[in-house]
């Protein structure tokens, strides 16, 4: 059963702590993406990766970091430098060159 | 600068009638457009797409229309069903954005009333 998994579904952290969100896909997709959604807003691109060991900044990369050591995995670290980390985070993947992206279920991060 | 805009935050439609969701864009380099449906606390699911070389694409109850000169696209759902109640996002990609980068609108919350 192919798909994208994100864990955990809900995550709570204290301000000042780094936190890593997991994203795994078994669709054999080359490209992976991280988005953030805030209430009443669309999805904003944080980072994306078109191939293993390569990634690019999206529109709102400040305060975030990623790695792409394996094709299946694209973890996102929300660092203490991110000023407003509380949000719903979505991971997606796509076939290389295709516009259609397929999304995971999301992780809701709350930082207090 | 909001390159993709969905100006209606919400829309309420009677079950069985047509739902029309609208989307405007400003970047003429966009050449591919997509609609996604999203339920609360879930990831968006891909619905339908259209290339800029077409002006219409149909898939069952869903039809997307593209008016390039007006930089406007719309999603028609007919007949509307209660399960269609969700937030709908339009998204665009194109040469200027990189082949795989999507720019999303703010979303329109569609409510289908029985």
PDB file of C-alpha atoms in Angstrom:
ATOM      1  CA  UNK A   1       0.000   0.000   0.000  1.00  0.00           C
ATOM      2  CA  UNK A   2       1.959   2.986  -1.297  1.00  0.00           C
ATOM      3  CA  UNK A   3       1.830   6.378   0.282  1.00  0.00           C
ATOM      4  CA  UNK A   4       3.412   9.092   2.356  1.00  0.00           C
ATOM      5  CA  UNK A   5       3.607   8.871   6.112  1.00  0.00           C
ATOM      6  CA  UNK A   6       4.268  11.676   8.527  1.00  0.00           C
ATOM      7  CA  UNK A   7       4.813  11.165  12.202  1.00  0.00           C
ATOM      8  CA  UNK A   8       3.726  12.081  14.717  1.00  0.00           C
ATOM      9  CA  UNK A   9       0.268  13.492  13.966  1.00  0.00           C
ATOM     10  CA  UNK A  10       0.526  15.975  16.855  1.00  0.00           C
ATOM     11  CA  UNK A  11       3.737  17.324  18.363  1.00  0.00           C
ATOM     12  CA  UNK A  12       4.237  19.649  21.298  1.00  0.00           C
ATOM     13  CA  UNK A  13       7.491  21.405  22.118  1.00  0.00           C
ATOM     14  CA  UNK A  14       8.770  24.124  24.387  1.00  0.00           C
ATOM     15  CA  UNK A  15      10.060  27.317  22.851  1.00  0.00           C
ATOM     16  CA  UNK A  16      13.794  27.213  22.205  1.00  0.00           C
ATOM     17  CA  UNK A  17      13.908  23.508  21.376  1.00  0.00           C
ATOM     18  CA  UNK A  18      14.654  22.108  17.943  1.00  0.00           C
ATOM     19  CA  UNK A  19      12.209  19.494  16.673  1.00  0.00           C
ATOM     20  CA  UNK A  20      12.395  17.114  13.709  1.00  0.00           C
ATOM     21  CA  UNK A  21       9.341  16.091  11.710  1.00  0.00           C
ATOM     22  CA  UNK A  22       9.439  12.798   9.885  1.00  0.00           C
ATOM     23  CA  UNK A  23       8.342  12.183   6.286  1.00  0.00           C
ATOM     24  CA  UNK A  24       8.649   8.828   4.534  1.00  0.00           C
ATOM     25  CA  UNK A  25       7.346   7.748   1.138  1.00  0.00           C
ATOM     26  CA  UNK A  26       7.270   4.384  -0.621  1.00  0.00           C
ATOM     27  CA  UNK A  27       6.012   5.697  -3.951  1.00  0.00           C
ATOM     28  CA  UNK A  28       9.509   5.674  -5.475  1.00  0.00           C
ATOM     29  CA  UNK A  29       9.178   9.401  -6.132  1.00  0.00           C
ATOM     30  CA  UNK A  30      12.348  11.383  -6.721  1.00  0.00           C
ATOM     31  CA  UNK A  31      11.028  14.750  -5.567  1.00  0.00           C
ATOM     32  CA  UNK A  32       9.896  15.634  -2.048  1.00  0.00           C
ATOM     33  CA  UNK A  33       8.570  18.841  -0.514  1.00  0.00           C
ATOM     34  CA  UNK A  34       7.742  20.469   2.803  1.00  0.00           C
ATOM     35  CA  UNK A  35       4.921  22.975   3.163  1.00  0.00           C
ATOM     36  CA  UNK A  36       3.492  24.900   6.041  1.00  0.00           C
ATOM     37  CA  UNK A  37      -0.176  25.811   6.409  1.00  0.00           C
ATOM     38  CA  UNK A  38      -1.451  28.506   8.755  1.00  0.00           C
ATOM     39  CA  UNK A  39      -5.145  29.186   9.478  1.00  0.00           C
ATOM     40  CA  UNK A  40      -6.901  30.854   6.558  1.00  0.00           C
ATOM     41  CA  UNK A  41      -3.839  30.644   4.378  1.00  0.00           C
ATOM     42  CA  UNK A  42      -2.658  28.494   1.545  1.00  0.00           C
ATOM     43  CA  UNK A  43       0.302  26.167   1.603  1.00  0.00           C
ATOM     44  CA  UNK A  44       3.710  27.816   1.598  1.00  0.00           C
ATOM     45  CA  UNK A  45       6.804  25.980   0.390  1.00  0.00           C
ATOM     46  CA  UNK A  46       9.596  25.576   2.948  1.00  0.00           C
ATOM     47  CA  UNK A  47      12.111  23.290   1.216  1.00  0.00           C
ATOM     48  CA  UNK A  48      12.101  20.862  -1.663  1.00  0.00           C
ATOM     49  CA  UNK A  49      14.398  18.165  -2.966  1.00  0.00           C
ATOM     50  CA  UNK A  50      14.491  16.865  -6.524  1.00  0.00           C
ATOM     51  CA  UNK A  51      17.048  14.141  -5.884  1.00  0.00           C
ATOM     52  CA  UNK A  52      18.928  12.451  -3.055  1.00  0.00           C
ATOM     53  CA  UNK A  53      21.610  14.601  -1.411  1.00  0.00           C
ATOM     54  CA  UNK A  54      20.242  17.764  -2.991  1.00  0.00           C
ATOM     55  CA  UNK A  55      17.639  20.236  -1.733  1.00  0.00           C
ATOM     56  CA  UNK A  56      16.579  23.810  -2.395  1.00  0.00           C
ATOM     57  CA  UNK A  57      15.071  26.556  -0.268  1.00  0.00           C
ATOM     58  CA  UNK A  58      11.456  27.405  -0.833  1.00  0.00           C
ATOM     59  CA  UNK A  59       9.710  30.662  -0.070  1.00  0.00           C
ATOM     60  CA  UNK A  60       9.940  30.505   3.738  1.00  0.00           C
ATOM     61  CA  UNK A  61      13.088  28.485   4.550  1.00  0.00           C
ATOM     62  CA  UNK A  62      14.380  30.673   7.382  1.00  0.00           C
ATOM     63  CA  UNK A  63      14.469  28.799  10.668  1.00  0.00           C
ATOM     64  CA  UNK A  64      14.162  25.373   9.027  1.00  0.00           C
ATOM     65  CA  UNK A  65      16.631  22.749   7.850  1.00  0.00           C
ATOM     66  CA  UNK A  66      16.293  19.500   5.903  1.00  0.00           C
ATOM     67  CA  UNK A  67      18.319  16.512   4.776  1.00  0.00           C
ATOM     68  CA  UNK A  68      17.817  14.028   1.960  1.00  0.00           C
ATOM     69  CA  UNK A  69      20.119  11.080   2.603  1.00  0.00           C
ATOM     70  CA  UNK A  70      17.680   8.491   1.283  1.00  0.00           C
ATOM     71  CA  UNK A  71      15.156   8.639  -1.550  1.00  0.00           C
ATOM     72  CA  UNK A  72      12.369   7.581   0.789  1.00  0.00           C
ATOM     73  CA  UNK A  73      12.987  10.082   3.573  1.00  0.00           C
ATOM     74  CA  UNK A  74      12.960  13.885   3.844  1.00  0.00           C
ATOM     75  CA  UNK A  75      12.975  14.992   7.503  1.00  0.00           C
ATOM     76  CA  UNK A  76      12.364  18.630   8.430  1.00  0.00           C
ATOM     77  CA  UNK A  77      13.950  20.251  11.485  1.00  0.00           C
ATOM     78  CA  UNK A  78      12.207  23.264  12.942  1.00  0.00           C
ATOM     79  CA  UNK A  79      14.929  25.169  14.755  1.00  0.00           C
ATOM     80  CA  UNK A  80      14.679  27.619  17.613  1.00  0.00           C
ATOM     81  CA  UNK A  81      15.383  30.376  15.058  1.00  0.00           C
ATOM     82  CA  UNK A  82      11.927  29.921  13.513  1.00  0.00           C
ATOM     83  CA  UNK A  83       9.914  32.785  15.006  1.00  0.00           C
ATOM     84  CA  UNK A  84       6.424  31.321  14.559  1.00  0.00           C
ATOM     85  CA  UNK A  85       6.815  27.541  14.477  1.00  0.00           C
ATOM     86  CA  UNK A  86       3.274  26.617  15.495  1.00  0.00           C
ATOM     87  CA  UNK A  87       1.583  25.433  12.295  1.00  0.00           C
ATOM     88  CA  UNK A  88       0.363  22.442  10.315  1.00  0.00           C
ATOM     89  CA  UNK A  89       3.255  20.908   8.365  1.00  0.00           C
ATOM     90  CA  UNK A  90       2.689  18.926   5.194  1.00  0.00           C
ATOM     91  CA  UNK A  91       5.099  16.731   3.298  1.00  0.00           C
ATOM     92  CA  UNK A  92       4.556  15.854  -0.359  1.00  0.00           C
ATOM     93  CA  UNK A  93       6.247  13.911  -3.112  1.00  0.00           C
ATOM     94  CA  UNK A  94       6.068  13.731  -6.875  1.00  0.00           C
ATOM     95  CA  UNK A  95       7.473  11.958  -9.898  1.00  0.00           C
ATOM     96  CA  UNK A  96      10.387  13.912 -11.292  1.00  0.00           C
ATOM     97  CA  UNK A  97       9.118  16.503 -13.766  1.00  0.00           C
ATOM     98  CA  UNK A  98       5.461  16.059 -12.843  1.00  0.00           C
ATOM     99  CA  UNK A  99       3.449  18.871 -11.308  1.00  0.00           C
ATOM    100  CA  UNK A 100       1.052  16.613  -9.387  1.00  0.00           C
ATOM    101  CA  UNK A 101       2.220  16.301  -5.822  1.00  0.00           C
ATOM    102  CA  UNK A 102       0.864  13.767  -3.360  1.00  0.00           C
ATOM    103  CA  UNK A 103       0.591  14.762   0.260  1.00  0.00           C
ATOM    104  CA  UNK A 104       0.997  13.029   3.580  1.00  0.00           C
ATOM    105  CA  UNK A 105      -1.511  13.417   6.437  1.00  0.00           C
ATOM    106  CA  UNK A 106       0.402  16.278   8.075  1.00  0.00           C
ATOM    107  CA  UNK A 107       1.892  17.021  11.502  1.00  0.00           C
ATOM    108  CA  UNK A 108       0.428  19.696  13.716  1.00  0.00           C
ATOM    109  CA  UNK A 109       3.254  21.299  15.704  1.00  0.00           C
ATOM    110  CA  UNK A 110       2.471  23.403  18.732  1.00  0.00           C
ATOM    111  CA  UNK A 111       5.275  25.347  20.404  1.00  0.00           C
ATOM    112  CA  UNK A 112       4.608  27.046  23.721  1.00  0.00           C
TER     113      UNK A 112
ATOM    114  CA  UNK B   1       2.818  39.287  -3.598  1.00  0.00           C
ATOM    115  CA  UNK B   2       0.008  36.755  -3.921  1.00  0.00           C
ATOM    116  CA  UNK B   3       0.475  35.181  -7.345  1.00  0.00           C
ATOM    117  CA  UNK B   4      -2.496  32.831  -6.979  1.00  0.00           C
ATOM    118  CA  UNK B   5      -5.665  34.190  -5.415  1.00  0.00           C
ATOM    119  CA  UNK B   6      -8.904  32.630  -4.334  1.00  0.00           C
ATOM    120  CA  UNK B   7     -11.008  35.626  -3.425  1.00  0.00           C
ATOM    121  CA  UNK B   8     -13.907  33.749  -1.864  1.00  0.00           C
ATOM    122  CA  UNK B   9     -12.956  32.344   1.544  1.00  0.00           C
ATOM    123  CA  UNK B  10     -16.182  30.376   1.689  1.00  0.00           C
ATOM    124  CA  UNK B  11     -19.049  29.128  -0.466  1.00  0.00           C
ATOM    125  CA  UNK B  12     -22.319  27.473   0.498  1.00  0.00           C
ATOM    126  CA  UNK B  13     -24.263  25.388  -2.049  1.00  0.00           C
ATOM    127  CA  UNK B  14     -27.387  23.264  -1.921  1.00  0.00           C
ATOM    128  CA  UNK B  15     -26.922  19.543  -2.422  1.00  0.00           C
ATOM    129  CA  UNK B  16     -27.497  18.573  -6.050  1.00  0.00           C
ATOM    130  CA  UNK B  17     -26.727  22.040  -7.397  1.00  0.00           C
ATOM    131  CA  UNK B  18     -23.544  23.205  -9.113  1.00  0.00           C
ATOM    132  CA  UNK B  19     -20.572  24.462  -7.085  1.00  0.00           C
ATOM    133  CA  UNK B  20     -18.260  26.914  -8.830  1.00  0.00           C
ATOM    134  CA  UNK B  21     -14.934  27.745  -7.222  1.00  0.00           C
ATOM    135  CA  UNK B  22     -12.794  30.483  -8.713  1.00  0.00           C
ATOM    136  CA  UNK B  23      -9.093  31.199  -8.854  1.00  0.00           C
ATOM    137  CA  UNK B  24      -7.083  34.055 -10.375  1.00  0.00           C
ATOM    138  CA  UNK B  25      -3.376  34.230 -11.068  1.00  0.00           C
ATOM    139  CA  UNK B  26      -1.014  37.012 -11.999  1.00  0.00           C
ATOM    140  CA  UNK B  27       2.083  35.253 -13.347  1.00  0.00           C
ATOM    141  CA  UNK B  28       1.800  34.628 -17.086  1.00  0.00           C
ATOM    142  CA  UNK B  29       4.623  32.068 -16.817  1.00  0.00           C
ATOM    143  CA  UNK B  30       2.302  29.595 -15.094  1.00  0.00           C
ATOM    144  CA  UNK B  31       1.452  26.822 -17.546  1.00  0.00           C
ATOM    145  CA  UNK B  32      -0.117  24.103 -15.424  1.00  0.00           C
ATOM    146  CA  UNK B  33      -2.897  24.371 -12.887  1.00  0.00           C
ATOM    147  CA  UNK B  34      -4.210  21.975 -10.275  1.00  0.00           C
ATOM    148  CA  UNK B  35      -7.078  21.722  -7.800  1.00  0.00           C
ATOM    149  CA  UNK B  36      -6.723  20.017  -4.444  1.00  0.00           C
ATOM    150  CA  UNK B  37      -9.348  19.113  -1.860  1.00  0.00           C
ATOM    151  CA  UNK B  38      -8.542  19.169   1.833  1.00  0.00           C
ATOM    152  CA  UNK B  39     -10.403  17.931   4.883  1.00  0.00           C
ATOM    153  CA  UNK B  40      -9.502  19.317   8.345  1.00  0.00           C
ATOM    154  CA  UNK B  41      -6.307  17.882   9.866  1.00  0.00           C
ATOM    155  CA  UNK B  42      -5.554  15.895   6.701  1.00  0.00           C
ATOM    156  CA  UNK B  43      -3.263  16.368   3.747  1.00  0.00           C
ATOM    157  CA  UNK B  44      -4.671  17.751   0.474  1.00  0.00           C
ATOM    158  CA  UNK B  45      -5.716  15.250  -2.170  1.00  0.00           C
ATOM    159  CA  UNK B  46      -5.248  15.910  -5.853  1.00  0.00           C
ATOM    160  CA  UNK B  47      -8.513  16.396  -7.751  1.00  0.00           C
ATOM    161  CA  UNK B  48      -7.954  17.555 -11.298  1.00  0.00           C
ATOM    162  CA  UNK B  49      -5.476  19.530 -13.369  1.00  0.00           C
ATOM    163  CA  UNK B  50      -5.275  21.421 -16.627  1.00  0.00           C
ATOM    164  CA  UNK B  51      -2.464  22.403 -18.930  1.00  0.00           C
ATOM    165  CA  UNK B  52      -2.341  25.870 -20.443  1.00  0.00           C
ATOM    166  CA  UNK B  53      -2.762  24.381 -23.918  1.00  0.00           C
ATOM    167  CA  UNK B  54      -6.322  23.401 -22.989  1.00  0.00           C
ATOM    168  CA  UNK B  55      -9.304  25.422 -21.850  1.00  0.00           C
ATOM    169  CA  UNK B  56     -11.295  22.609 -20.272  1.00  0.00           C
ATOM    170  CA  UNK B  57     -10.670  19.314 -18.539  1.00  0.00           C
ATOM    171  CA  UNK B  58     -13.349  17.000 -17.223  1.00  0.00           C
ATOM    172  CA  UNK B  59     -13.252  14.109 -14.759  1.00  0.00           C
ATOM    173  CA  UNK B  60     -16.609  12.774 -13.657  1.00  0.00           C
ATOM    174  CA  UNK B  61     -18.428  15.423 -11.639  1.00  0.00           C
ATOM    175  CA  UNK B  62     -15.425  17.765 -11.746  1.00  0.00           C
ATOM    176  CA  UNK B  63     -14.600  20.144 -14.599  1.00  0.00           C
ATOM    177  CA  UNK B  64     -11.866  22.744 -14.638  1.00  0.00           C
ATOM    178  CA  UNK B  65     -12.032  25.695 -17.019  1.00  0.00           C
ATOM    179  CA  UNK B  66      -9.063  27.878 -17.898  1.00  0.00           C
ATOM    180  CA  UNK B  67      -9.287  31.384 -19.370  1.00  0.00           C
ATOM    181  CA  UNK B  68      -5.706  32.362 -20.120  1.00  0.00           C
ATOM    182  CA  UNK B  69      -6.477  35.848 -21.351  1.00  0.00           C
ATOM    183  CA  UNK B  70      -8.239  36.622 -18.069  1.00  0.00           C
ATOM    184  CA  UNK B  71      -5.722  34.597 -16.014  1.00  0.00           C
ATOM    185  CA  UNK B  72      -8.650  32.858 -14.403  1.00  0.00           C
ATOM    186  CA  UNK B  73      -9.609  29.283 -13.736  1.00  0.00           C
ATOM    187  CA  UNK B  74     -12.646  27.728 -12.167  1.00  0.00           C
ATOM    188  CA  UNK B  75     -13.649  24.355 -10.785  1.00  0.00           C
ATOM    189  CA  UNK B  76     -17.207  23.173 -11.378  1.00  0.00           C
ATOM    190  CA  UNK B  77     -18.670  20.372  -9.302  1.00  0.00           C
ATOM    191  CA  UNK B  78     -21.991  19.009 -10.474  1.00  0.00           C
ATOM    192  CA  UNK B  79     -24.038  17.674  -8.862  1.00  0.00           C
ATOM    193  CA  UNK B  80     -22.667  18.742  -5.482  1.00  0.00           C
ATOM    194  CA  UNK B  81     -22.725  16.117  -2.749  1.00  0.00           C
ATOM    195  CA  UNK B  82     -22.339  16.394   1.054  1.00  0.00           C
ATOM    196  CA  UNK B  83     -18.956  14.664   0.849  1.00  0.00           C
ATOM    197  CA  UNK B  84     -17.713  17.559  -1.277  1.00  0.00           C
ATOM    198  CA  UNK B  85     -17.713  19.797   1.810  1.00  0.00           C
ATOM    199  CA  UNK B  86     -14.020  20.640   2.266  1.00  0.00           C
ATOM    200  CA  UNK B  87     -11.458  23.345   1.569  1.00  0.00           C
ATOM    201  CA  UNK B  88     -10.409  23.578  -2.064  1.00  0.00           C
ATOM    202  CA  UNK B  89      -7.034  24.942  -3.110  1.00  0.00           C
ATOM    203  CA  UNK B  90      -5.974  25.909  -6.579  1.00  0.00           C
ATOM    204  CA  UNK B  91      -2.281  25.715  -7.393  1.00  0.00           C
ATOM    205  CA  UNK B  92      -0.108  26.733 -10.311  1.00  0.00           C
ATOM    206  CA  UNK B  93       3.283  25.790 -11.662  1.00  0.00           C
ATOM    207  CA  UNK B  94       5.303  26.956 -14.611  1.00  0.00           C
ATOM    208  CA  UNK B  95       8.602  27.643 -16.261  1.00  0.00           C
ATOM    209  CA  UNK B  96       9.307  30.715 -14.181  1.00  0.00           C
ATOM    210  CA  UNK B  97       8.717  28.855 -10.925  1.00  0.00           C
ATOM    211  CA  UNK B  98      10.654  25.743 -11.676  1.00  0.00           C
ATOM    212  CA  UNK B  99       8.921  22.746 -13.103  1.00  0.00           C
ATOM    213  CA  UNK B 100       7.968  21.226  -9.787  1.00  0.00           C
ATOM    214  CA  UNK B 101       7.229  24.177  -7.549  1.00  0.00           C
ATOM    215  CA  UNK B 102       3.572  24.801  -6.856  1.00  0.00           C
ATOM    216  CA  UNK B 103       2.125  28.135  -5.775  1.00  0.00           C
ATOM    217  CA  UNK B 104      -1.119  27.756  -3.843  1.00  0.00           C
ATOM    218  CA  UNK B 105      -4.091  30.026  -3.367  1.00  0.00           C
ATOM    219  CA  UNK B 106      -5.517  30.674   0.100  1.00  0.00           C
ATOM    220  CA  UNK B 107      -8.306  28.146  -0.294  1.00  0.00           C
ATOM    221  CA  UNK B 108     -12.114  28.267  -0.444  1.00  0.00           C
ATOM    222  CA  UNK B 109     -14.203  26.436   2.138  1.00  0.00           C
ATOM    223  CA  UNK B 110     -17.101  24.740   0.368  1.00  0.00           C
ATOM    224  CA  UNK B 111     -20.140  23.697   2.393  1.00  0.00           C
ATOM    225  CA  UNK B 112     -22.809  21.543   0.780  1.00  0.00           C
ATOM    226  CA  UNK B 113     -26.158  21.893   2.518  1.00  0.00           C
ATOM    227  CA  UNK B 114     -28.690  19.025   2.465  1.00  0.00           C
TER     228      UNK B 114
END
